[in-house]
mmCIF file of C-alpha atoms and ligand atoms in Angstrom:
data_model
loop_
_atom_site.group_PDB
_atom_site.id
_atom_site.type_symbol
_atom_site.label_atom_id
_atom_site.label_comp_id
_atom_site.label_asym_id
_atom_site.label_seq_id
_atom_site.Cartn_x
_atom_site.Cartn_y
_atom_site.Cartn_z
ATOM 1 C CA MET A 580 31.270 26.800 151.277
ATOM 2 C CA ASP A 581 34.794 27.175 152.292
ATOM 3 C CA GLU A 582 37.726 27.117 149.787
ATOM 4 C CA ILE A 583 38.643 23.466 150.104
ATOM 5 C CA ASP A 584 35.101 22.272 149.636
ATOM 6 C CA LYS A 585 34.651 24.757 146.662
ATOM 7 C CA ALA A 586 37.982 23.280 145.073
ATOM 8 C CA VAL A 587 36.948 19.621 145.679
ATOM 9 C CA HIS A 588 33.729 20.247 144.044
ATOM 10 C CA ILE A 589 35.386 21.769 140.979
ATOM 11 C CA LEU A 590 37.713 18.833 140.835
ATOM 12 C CA ARG A 591 34.826 16.357 140.993
ATOM 13 C CA ALA A 592 33.002 18.092 138.339
ATOM 14 C CA GLY A 593 35.997 17.883 135.904
ATOM 15 C CA GLY A 594 37.437 21.373 136.452
ATOM 16 C CA LEU A 595 40.908 22.786 137.077
ATOM 17 C CA VAL A 596 42.183 24.153 140.361
ATOM 18 C CA ALA A 597 45.532 25.734 140.877
ATOM 19 C CA PHE A 598 46.883 25.134 144.503
ATOM 20 C CA PRO A 599 49.890 25.915 146.365
ATOM 21 C CA THR A 600 52.502 23.143 147.216
ATOM 22 C CA GLU A 601 55.729 23.610 148.959
ATOM 23 C CA THR A 602 57.886 23.521 145.633
ATOM 24 C CA VAL A 603 55.682 25.561 143.046
ATOM 25 C CA TYR A 604 51.904 26.173 142.392
ATOM 26 C CA GLY A 605 50.286 23.038 140.645
ATOM 27 C CA LEU A 606 47.401 23.032 138.245
ATOM 28 C CA GLY A 607 45.204 20.321 139.504
ATOM 29 C CA ALA A 608 42.803 18.027 137.850
ATOM 30 C CA ASP A 609 41.032 14.601 138.840
ATOM 31 C CA ALA A 610 43.586 12.023 137.805
ATOM 32 C CA ARG A 611 40.813 9.501 137.063
ATOM 33 C CA ASN A 612 38.862 11.821 134.796
ATOM 34 C CA ALA A 613 40.534 11.670 131.159
ATOM 35 C CA ALA A 614 38.576 14.784 129.994
ATOM 36 C CA ALA A 615 39.764 16.817 132.903
ATOM 37 C CA VAL A 616 43.355 15.918 132.451
ATOM 38 C CA GLN A 617 43.123 16.604 128.876
ATOM 39 C CA LYS A 618 42.146 20.329 129.726
ATOM 40 C CA ILE A 619 45.478 20.701 131.613
ATOM 41 C CA PHE A 620 47.315 19.946 128.176
ATOM 42 C CA THR A 621 45.208 22.462 126.353
ATOM 43 C CA VAL A 622 45.452 25.200 129.019
ATOM 44 C CA LYS A 623 49.218 24.848 129.491
ATOM 45 C CA GLU A 624 49.942 24.253 125.643
ATOM 46 C CA ARG A 625 51.823 21.216 126.620
ATOM 47 C CA PRO A 626 52.598 18.362 124.359
ATOM 48 C CA LEU A 627 50.516 15.405 125.053
ATOM 49 C CA ASN A 628 53.370 12.816 125.325
ATOM 50 C CA HIS A 629 54.857 14.754 128.599
ATOM 51 C CA PRO A 630 53.582 12.802 131.734
ATOM 52 C CA LEU A 631 52.113 14.490 134.794
ATOM 53 C CA ILE A 632 52.790 13.780 138.468
ATOM 54 C CA VAL A 633 49.815 12.323 140.547
ATOM 55 C CA HIS A 634 49.664 13.991 143.927
ATOM 56 C CA VAL A 635 48.181 12.089 146.987
ATOM 57 C CA ALA A 636 47.524 12.534 150.459
ATOM 58 C CA ALA A 637 49.114 9.388 152.000
ATOM 59 C CA ALA A 638 51.866 6.803 151.120
ATOM 60 C CA GLU A 639 49.409 3.897 151.320
ATOM 61 C CA MET A 640 47.671 5.515 148.171
ATOM 62 C CA LEU A 641 50.752 4.518 146.256
ATOM 63 C CA GLU A 642 49.115 1.179 145.694
ATOM 64 C CA GLU A 643 46.175 2.701 143.898
ATOM 65 C CA TRP A 644 48.600 3.943 141.290
ATOM 66 C CA ALA A 645 51.828 1.877 141.219
ATOM 67 C CA SER A 646 51.743 -1.810 140.252
ATOM 68 C CA VAL A 647 55.243 -2.657 141.986
ATOM 69 C CA ILE A 648 56.526 -0.778 145.062
ATOM 70 C CA PRO A 649 60.102 -1.637 145.551
ATOM 71 C CA ASP A 650 61.496 -1.239 149.099
ATOM 72 C CA VAL A 651 63.495 1.737 148.124
ATOM 73 C CA ALA A 652 60.289 3.483 147.161
ATOM 74 C CA TRP A 653 58.849 3.035 150.767
ATOM 75 C CA VAL A 654 62.220 4.010 152.234
ATOM 76 C CA LEU A 655 62.218 7.158 150.233
ATOM 77 C CA ALA A 656 58.544 7.958 150.995
ATOM 78 C CA LYS A 657 58.941 7.576 154.736
ATOM 79 C CA ALA A 658 62.232 9.798 154.739
ATOM 80 C CA PHE A 659 60.883 12.626 152.575
ATOM 81 C CA TRP A 660 57.173 12.796 152.345
ATOM 82 C CA PRO A 661 55.210 14.866 152.695
ATOM 83 C CA GLY A 662 57.991 16.737 150.738
ATOM 84 C CA PRO A 663 59.669 17.796 147.404
ATOM 85 C CA LEU A 664 60.164 14.540 146.167
ATOM 86 C CA THR A 665 58.492 12.669 143.213
ATOM 87 C CA LEU A 666 58.770 8.738 142.718
ATOM 88 C CA VAL A 667 58.404 7.329 139.375
ATOM 89 C CA LEU A 668 57.095 3.660 139.622
ATOM 90 C CA PRO A 669 55.675 1.057 137.287
ATOM 91 C CA LYS A 670 51.906 2.039 136.826
ATOM 92 C CA ARG A 671 48.909 0.091 137.324
ATOM 93 C CA ALA A 672 46.948 -0.943 134.337
ATOM 94 C CA ASP A 673 43.927 1.318 135.125
ATOM 95 C CA VAL A 674 46.095 4.568 135.285
ATOM 96 C CA LEU A 675 45.053 6.827 132.338
ATOM 97 C CA ASP A 676 47.408 7.060 129.463
ATOM 98 C CA VAL A 677 46.783 10.748 129.291
ATOM 99 C CA VAL A 678 48.457 10.978 132.754
ATOM 100 C CA THR A 679 51.573 9.018 131.970
ATOM 101 C CA GLY A 680 52.076 10.156 128.398
ATOM 102 C CA GLY A 681 51.518 6.464 127.297
ATOM 103 C CA GLN A 682 54.495 5.416 129.313
ATOM 104 C CA GLN A 683 54.433 2.294 131.687
ATOM 105 C CA THR A 684 55.459 4.505 134.697
ATOM 106 C CA VAL A 685 53.681 7.006 137.037
ATOM 107 C CA GLY A 686 55.036 9.714 138.981
ATOM 108 C CA LEU A 687 53.698 10.190 142.335
ATOM 109 C CA ARG A 688 54.226 12.587 145.274
ATOM 110 C CA ILE A 689 52.737 13.880 148.583
ATOM 111 C CA PRO A 690 53.263 17.572 148.732
ATOM 112 C CA ARG A 691 54.128 19.355 152.132
ATOM 113 C CA HIS A 692 51.562 22.251 152.268
ATOM 114 C CA THR A 693 48.569 22.696 154.413
ATOM 115 C CA ILE A 694 46.291 23.683 151.688
ATOM 116 C CA ALA A 695 47.504 20.954 149.067
ATOM 117 C CA LEU A 696 47.186 18.278 151.842
ATOM 118 C CA ALA A 697 43.715 19.514 152.911
ATOM 119 C CA LEU A 698 42.576 19.532 149.461
ATOM 120 C CA LEU A 699 44.099 16.056 148.603
ATOM 121 C CA ARG A 700 42.580 14.420 151.803
ATOM 122 C CA LYS A 701 39.062 15.716 151.096
ATOM 123 C CA PHE A 702 39.331 14.787 147.442
ATOM 124 C CA GLY A 703 40.226 11.319 148.606
ATOM 125 C CA SER A 704 41.964 10.391 145.220
ATOM 126 C CA GLY A 705 44.972 11.327 143.082
ATOM 127 C CA VAL A 706 45.152 14.869 141.567
ATOM 128 C CA VAL A 707 47.392 15.402 138.602
ATOM 129 C CA ALA A 708 49.213 18.659 138.944
ATOM 130 C CA PRO A 709 51.976 20.057 136.619
ATOM 131 C CA SER A 710 53.284 23.414 137.522
ATOM 132 C CA ALA A 711 50.557 26.041 136.978
ATOM 133 C CA ASN A 712 52.435 27.832 133.930
ATOM 134 C CA LYS A 713 52.280 27.697 130.152
ATOM 135 C CA PHE A 714 54.627 25.111 128.723
ATOM 136 C CA THR A 715 58.365 26.361 128.818
ATOM 137 C CA HIS A 716 57.590 29.269 131.033
ATOM 138 C CA LEU A 717 58.833 29.709 134.546
ATOM 139 C CA SER A 718 56.948 27.850 137.311
ATOM 140 C CA PRO A 719 54.737 30.097 139.524
ATOM 141 C CA THR A 720 55.650 30.439 143.161
ATOM 142 C CA THR A 721 52.852 32.729 144.226
ATOM 143 C CA ALA A 722 49.030 32.989 143.310
ATOM 144 C CA ALA A 723 49.627 36.215 141.484
ATOM 145 C CA ALA A 724 51.979 34.468 139.067
ATOM 146 C CA VAL A 725 49.588 31.764 138.505
ATOM 147 C CA ALA A 726 46.947 34.411 137.608
ATOM 148 C CA GLU A 727 49.418 36.064 135.275
ATOM 149 C CA GLU A 728 50.084 32.578 133.520
ATOM 150 C CA LEU A 729 46.750 31.096 133.333
ATOM 151 C CA GLY A 730 44.227 33.524 134.888
ATOM 152 C CA GLU A 731 41.024 33.447 133.086
ATOM 153 C CA GLU A 732 41.464 29.882 131.724
ATOM 154 C CA ILE A 733 41.109 27.901 135.130
ATOM 155 C CA ASP A 734 38.142 27.576 137.521
ATOM 156 C CA LEU A 735 39.989 28.460 140.756
ATOM 157 C CA ILE A 736 43.314 29.848 142.313
ATOM 158 C CA MET A 737 43.906 28.833 145.828
ATOM 159 C CA ASP A 738 46.113 31.365 147.576
ATOM 160 C CA GLY A 739 48.761 29.806 149.825
ATOM 161 C CA GLU A 740 51.419 32.662 149.769
ATOM 162 C CA ALA A 741 54.903 32.156 148.278
ATOM 163 C CA CYS A 742 56.085 28.510 148.087
ATOM 164 C CA ASP A 743 58.624 27.521 150.649
ATOM 165 C CA VAL A 744 60.917 25.660 148.520
ATOM 166 C CA GLY A 745 60.544 27.706 145.132
ATOM 167 C CA LEU A 746 61.905 24.984 142.733
ATOM 168 C CA GLU A 747 60.249 21.910 141.435
ATOM 169 C CA SER A 748 60.457 18.554 143.172
ATOM 170 C CA THR A 749 63.352 16.060 142.765
ATOM 171 C CA ILE A 750 62.238 13.295 140.375
ATOM 172 C CA VAL A 751 63.568 9.873 141.221
ATOM 173 C CA ASP A 752 62.781 6.875 139.038
ATOM 174 C CA VAL A 753 62.733 3.856 141.269
ATOM 175 C CA SER A 754 61.335 1.502 138.533
ATOM 176 C CA THR A 755 64.849 0.435 137.670
ATOM 177 C CA GLU A 756 67.503 -1.497 139.597
ATOM 178 C CA VAL A 757 69.639 1.411 140.395
ATOM 179 C CA PRO A 758 67.496 4.745 141.041
ATOM 180 C CA VAL A 759 67.728 7.469 138.616
ATOM 181 C CA ILE A 760 67.347 11.070 139.184
ATOM 182 C CA LEU A 761 65.291 12.649 136.263
ATOM 183 C CA ARG A 762 65.138 16.079 137.702
ATOM 184 C CA PRO A 763 67.222 17.463 140.528
ATOM 185 C CA GLY A 764 65.548 19.310 143.252
ATOM 186 C CA MET A 765 66.378 20.570 146.720
ATOM 187 C CA ILE A 766 66.323 17.025 148.149
ATOM 188 C CA THR A 767 69.792 16.364 146.597
ATOM 189 C CA ALA A 768 71.241 13.057 145.142
ATOM 190 C CA LYS A 769 73.487 12.985 148.306
ATOM 191 C CA MET A 770 70.558 13.123 150.595
ATOM 192 C CA ILE A 771 68.741 10.207 148.829
ATOM 193 C CA GLU A 772 72.037 8.139 148.802
ATOM 194 C CA GLU A 773 72.509 8.493 152.492
ATOM 195 C CA VAL A 774 68.980 7.423 153.109
ATOM 196 C CA LEU A 775 69.189 4.522 150.646
ATOM 197 C CA HIS A 776 72.851 3.604 151.511
ATOM 198 C CA GLN A 777 73.106 3.120 147.691
ATOM 199 C CA LYS A 778 74.436 5.166 144.860
ATOM 200 C CA VAL A 779 72.047 6.756 142.510
ATOM 201 C CA THR A 780 72.575 7.892 138.834
ATOM 202 C CA ARG A 781 71.489 11.135 137.175
ATOM 203 C CA VAL A 782 70.080 11.840 133.708
ATOM 204 C CA GLN A 783 72.387 14.047 131.841
ATOM 205 C CA GLN A 784 72.617 16.113 128.689
ATOM 206 C CA PRO A 785 69.088 17.876 128.217
ATOM 207 C CA GLY A 786 67.968 18.426 124.687
ATOM 208 C CA ARG A 787 65.043 19.357 122.769
ATOM 209 C CA ASN A 788 63.578 15.946 121.942
ATOM 210 C CA VAL A 789 63.075 14.534 125.354
ATOM 211 C CA ARG A 790 59.787 13.472 126.623
ATOM 212 C CA VAL A 791 60.397 14.662 130.269
ATOM 213 C CA PRO A 792 59.677 18.335 130.082
ATOM 214 C CA GLY A 793 61.773 18.760 133.355
ATOM 215 C CA GLN A 794 64.788 17.938 131.103
ATOM 216 C CA HIS A 795 63.647 19.945 128.141
ATOM 217 C CA ILE A 796 66.367 22.418 127.539
ATOM 218 C CA LEU A 797 64.245 25.169 126.955
ATOM 219 C CA HIS A 798 62.130 24.690 130.282
ATOM 220 C CA TYR A 799 62.218 27.081 133.117
ATOM 221 C CA ALA A 800 63.124 30.039 130.899
ATOM 222 C CA PRO A 801 62.685 33.676 131.593
ATOM 223 C CA ARG A 802 61.531 35.462 128.399
ATOM 224 C CA THR A 803 64.508 37.913 128.822
ATOM 225 C CA PRO A 804 67.669 36.491 127.143
ATOM 226 C CA THR A 805 69.761 35.038 129.866
ATOM 227 C CA GLU A 806 73.417 34.456 130.368
ATOM 228 C CA MET A 807 75.144 32.842 133.230
ATOM 229 C CA LEU A 808 78.792 33.911 133.966
ATOM 230 C CA PRO A 809 81.269 33.948 136.850
ATOM 231 C CA LEU A 810 81.386 37.198 138.667
ATOM 232 C CA ASP A 811 84.667 38.690 137.143
ATOM 233 C CA LEU A 812 83.468 37.810 133.597
ATOM 234 C CA LEU A 813 80.032 39.141 134.286
ATOM 235 C CA LYS A 814 81.656 42.547 135.413
ATOM 236 C CA GLN A 815 83.559 42.535 132.086
ATOM 237 C CA ARG A 816 80.556 41.776 130.135
ATOM 238 C CA VAL A 817 78.656 44.643 131.645
ATOM 239 C CA GLN A 818 81.629 47.102 130.981
ATOM 240 C CA CYS A 819 81.638 46.065 127.357
ATOM 241 C CA LEU A 820 78.081 46.618 126.747
ATOM 242 C CA SER A 821 77.157 49.491 124.267
ATOM 243 C CA ALA A 822 74.607 51.895 125.089
ATOM 244 C CA GLU A 823 72.167 50.284 122.831
ATOM 245 C CA ALA A 824 72.448 47.055 124.792
ATOM 246 C CA LEU A 825 71.152 48.612 127.862
ATOM 247 C CA PRO A 826 69.248 48.311 130.136
ATOM 248 C CA VAL A 827 70.386 44.997 131.514
ATOM 249 C CA ALA A 828 69.586 43.220 134.737
ATOM 250 C CA VAL A 829 72.276 41.500 136.838
ATOM 251 C CA ILE A 830 71.718 38.825 139.523
ATOM 252 C CA VAL A 831 74.561 38.325 141.903
ATOM 253 C CA HIS A 832 74.789 36.568 145.315
ATOM 254 C CA SER A 833 78.414 36.529 146.401
ATOM 255 C CA ALA A 834 79.682 40.021 146.359
ATOM 256 C CA ASN A 835 78.611 43.529 145.784
ATOM 257 C CA PHE A 836 78.409 44.698 142.076
ATOM 258 C CA PRO A 837 79.312 48.159 140.975
ATOM 259 C CA GLU A 838 76.414 50.562 140.380
ATOM 260 C CA LEU A 839 76.304 51.629 136.765
ATOM 261 C CA PRO A 840 73.899 53.512 134.853
ATOM 262 C CA GLY A 841 71.495 51.218 132.817
ATOM 263 C CA VAL A 842 72.237 48.190 135.006
ATOM 264 C CA LYS A 843 69.871 47.014 137.431
ATOM 265 C CA VAL A 844 71.543 44.939 140.214
ATOM 266 C CA LEU A 845 69.592 42.406 142.234
ATOM 267 C CA TYR A 846 71.028 40.410 145.097
ATOM 268 C CA LEU A 847 70.093 37.015 145.922
ATOM 269 C CA PRO A 848 70.813 34.992 149.150
ATOM 270 C CA ARG A 849 74.055 33.345 149.472
ATOM 271 C CA VAL A 850 72.499 30.296 151.166
ATOM 272 C CA ALA A 851 71.180 27.711 148.613
ATOM 273 C CA LEU A 852 67.852 27.168 150.299
ATOM 274 C CA ALA A 853 67.151 30.882 150.485
ATOM 275 C CA TYR A 854 68.298 31.402 146.930
ATOM 276 C CA ALA A 855 65.856 28.667 145.529
ATOM 277 C CA HIS A 856 63.084 30.150 147.477
ATOM 278 C CA ASP A 857 63.687 33.546 145.733
ATOM 279 C CA LEU A 858 64.915 32.621 142.356
ATOM 280 C CA TYR A 859 61.721 32.254 140.186
ATOM 281 C CA HIS A 860 60.006 35.298 141.946
ATOM 282 C CA CYS A 861 63.042 37.345 140.968
ATOM 283 C CA LEU A 862 63.243 36.175 137.332
ATOM 284 C CA ARG A 863 59.611 36.684 136.955
ATOM 285 C CA SER A 864 59.743 40.217 138.192
ATOM 286 C CA LEU A 865 62.765 40.928 135.854
ATOM 287 C CA ASP A 866 60.768 39.627 132.934
ATOM 288 C CA HIS A 867 58.313 42.518 133.726
ATOM 289 C CA GLY A 868 61.106 45.185 133.231
ATOM 290 C CA ALA A 869 62.089 45.934 129.746
ATOM 291 C CA TYR A 870 65.698 44.540 129.993
ATOM 292 C CA ARG A 871 67.510 43.515 127.048
ATOM 293 C CA LEU A 872 69.625 41.007 128.772
ATOM 294 C CA LEU A 873 69.632 39.151 131.935
ATOM 295 C CA LEU A 874 73.175 38.268 133.408
ATOM 296 C CA ILE A 875 73.298 35.816 136.358
ATOM 297 C CA GLU A 876 76.304 35.121 138.520
ATOM 298 C CA THR A 877 77.227 31.314 138.458
ATOM 299 C CA VAL A 878 76.520 29.443 141.556
ATOM 300 C CA PRO A 879 78.912 27.077 143.541
ATOM 301 C CA GLN A 880 79.266 23.585 142.218
ATOM 302 C CA GLU A 881 78.139 21.878 145.406
ATOM 303 C CA ALA A 882 75.567 19.409 146.236
ATOM 304 C CA ASP A 883 73.004 21.755 147.617
ATOM 305 C CA TRP A 884 73.198 24.043 144.562
ATOM 306 C CA GLU A 885 72.695 21.439 142.094
ATOM 307 C CA ALA A 886 69.023 21.955 141.385
ATOM 308 C CA ILE A 887 69.571 25.742 141.145
ATOM 309 C CA GLN A 888 72.505 25.168 138.779
ATOM 310 C CA ASP A 889 70.297 22.836 136.646
ATOM 311 C CA ARG A 890 67.520 25.449 136.390
ATOM 312 C CA LEU A 891 70.027 28.234 135.538
ATOM 313 C CA VAL A 892 71.571 26.254 132.768
ATOM 314 C CA LYS A 893 68.029 25.787 131.440
ATOM 315 C CA ALA A 894 67.177 29.315 131.986
ATOM 316 C CA SER A 895 70.214 30.564 129.950
ATOM 317 C CA ALA A 896 69.801 27.866 127.159
ATOM 318 C CA ARG A 897 69.129 29.253 123.652
ATOM 319 C CA LEU A 898 69.080 26.573 120.986
HETATM 320 O O1 TXA B 1410 57.303 20.208 142.349
HETATM 321 C C1 TXA B 1410 56.683 19.648 141.458
HETATM 322 O O2 TXA B 1410 57.088 18.451 140.971
HETATM 323 C C2 TXA B 1410 55.469 20.366 140.901
HETATM 324 C C3 TXA B 1410 54.375 20.439 141.958
HETATM 325 C C4 TXA B 1410 53.246 21.104 141.369
HETATM 326 O O3 TXA B 1410 54.038 19.278 142.449
HETATM 327 N N1 TXA B 1410 55.114 19.744 139.784
HETATM 328 C C5 TXA B 1410 55.778 19.883 138.502
HETATM 329 O O4 TXA B 1410 55.065 19.199 137.385
HETATM 330 O O5 TXA B 1410 56.790 20.350 138.543
HETATM 331 P P1 TXA B 1410 55.518 19.330 135.997
HETATM 332 O O6 TXA B 1410 54.506 18.726 135.106
HETATM 333 O O7 TXA B 1410 55.790 20.861 135.445
HETATM 334 O O8 TXA B 1410 56.754 18.616 135.980
HETATM 335 C C6 TXA B 1410 56.720 17.108 136.157
HETATM 336 C C7 TXA B 1410 57.837 16.497 135.757
HETATM 337 C C8 TXA B 1410 57.853 16.353 134.138
HETATM 338 O O9 TXA B 1410 59.204 16.650 133.823
HETATM 339 C C9 TXA B 1410 57.342 15.106 133.835
HETATM 340 O O10 TXA B 1410 57.750 14.709 132.613
HETATM 341 C C10 TXA B 1410 57.929 14.320 134.864
HETATM 342 O O11 TXA B 1410 57.656 14.994 136.069
HETATM 343 N N2 TXA B 1410 57.274 13.055 135.140
HETATM 344 C C11 TXA B 1410 56.009 12.772 135.406
HETATM 345 N N3 TXA B 1410 55.674 11.527 135.454
HETATM 346 C C12 TXA B 1410 56.759 10.904 134.855
HETATM 347 C C13 TXA B 1410 57.078 9.558 134.458
HETATM 348 N N4 TXA B 1410 56.156 8.571 134.663
HETATM 349 N N5 TXA B 1410 58.306 9.243 134.216
HETATM 350 C C14 TXA B 1410 59.158 10.179 134.007
HETATM 351 N N6 TXA B 1410 58.917 11.479 134.282
HETATM 352 C C15 TXA B 1410 57.775 11.762 134.655
HETATM 353 MG MG1 MG B 1411 56.559 22.330 134.914
#
């Protein structure tokens, strides 16, 4: 049996399969099987009221899940699918409550990854897939990271190498008059506005008590305490650290950083797309080092850096 057949077989039997997408690895279950979906929450240790995204193979399948599909949804689907965009739409009555966290909407997306698409096509129905990590941890961007997060607890991990995009999909709620970006991603608000010829709004002010985990302030956090600072302040911060505060790790992208004892310096790319691709992998590898502190250089306040900025704010949040 090939890997795709094996994965389909597991999904049909109510099991869990981790698979690669272009954004991050997902933890998949049959979206029509309540017991299977329930297992995802158990394995991820995720609160039950946080909804899951249903992944499908083709845009026509929207009709199997959404009760109302406004024109903007078709326009966005045509422009960006398969790709890192999730559309939130009013749900059909038969969509399981455990999928939507009891909400009246459902999130849907077609991922752009050969393995994910082959799996979804062969499965023939929706697959719910949150990122394949424990609740609040960093999303995995390699099969090895999935194994580290969930290893023994799931039935199969499909290996599709490192994810192309490296950050979770942009989530747009199109169930309202004006589309709302619930989670920024590498498909930016600007790109969406250009396609729709219409302004979109953004959800602001993340906090602890939100039901969308993408907006939970403690989401996407490395285990190492993390701070984000402009380069000059970051240099000063490092110089002021006492010997007991070492070792620390520093992530910079805009310029060279002085070599100092007890300070590990990592360079990420200057281009947003490449930076996003490497970020989680870099944070995860630093979590393996015994660093006391992780200091990250602030990123440009520009449209293509917005999703990265969002994740870095969350990575450095300590409530
Ligand atoms: O890139 C991605 O979106 C990845 C890959 C695997 O597709 N998935 C992912 O899933 O990031 P997860 O569960 O880690 O994050 C999904 C986000 C959550 O913040 C969830 O609350 C939100 O999507 N979401 C899902 N359905 C929703 C709905 N009906 N209304 C509002 N937000 C929703
Ligand atoms: Mg997640």
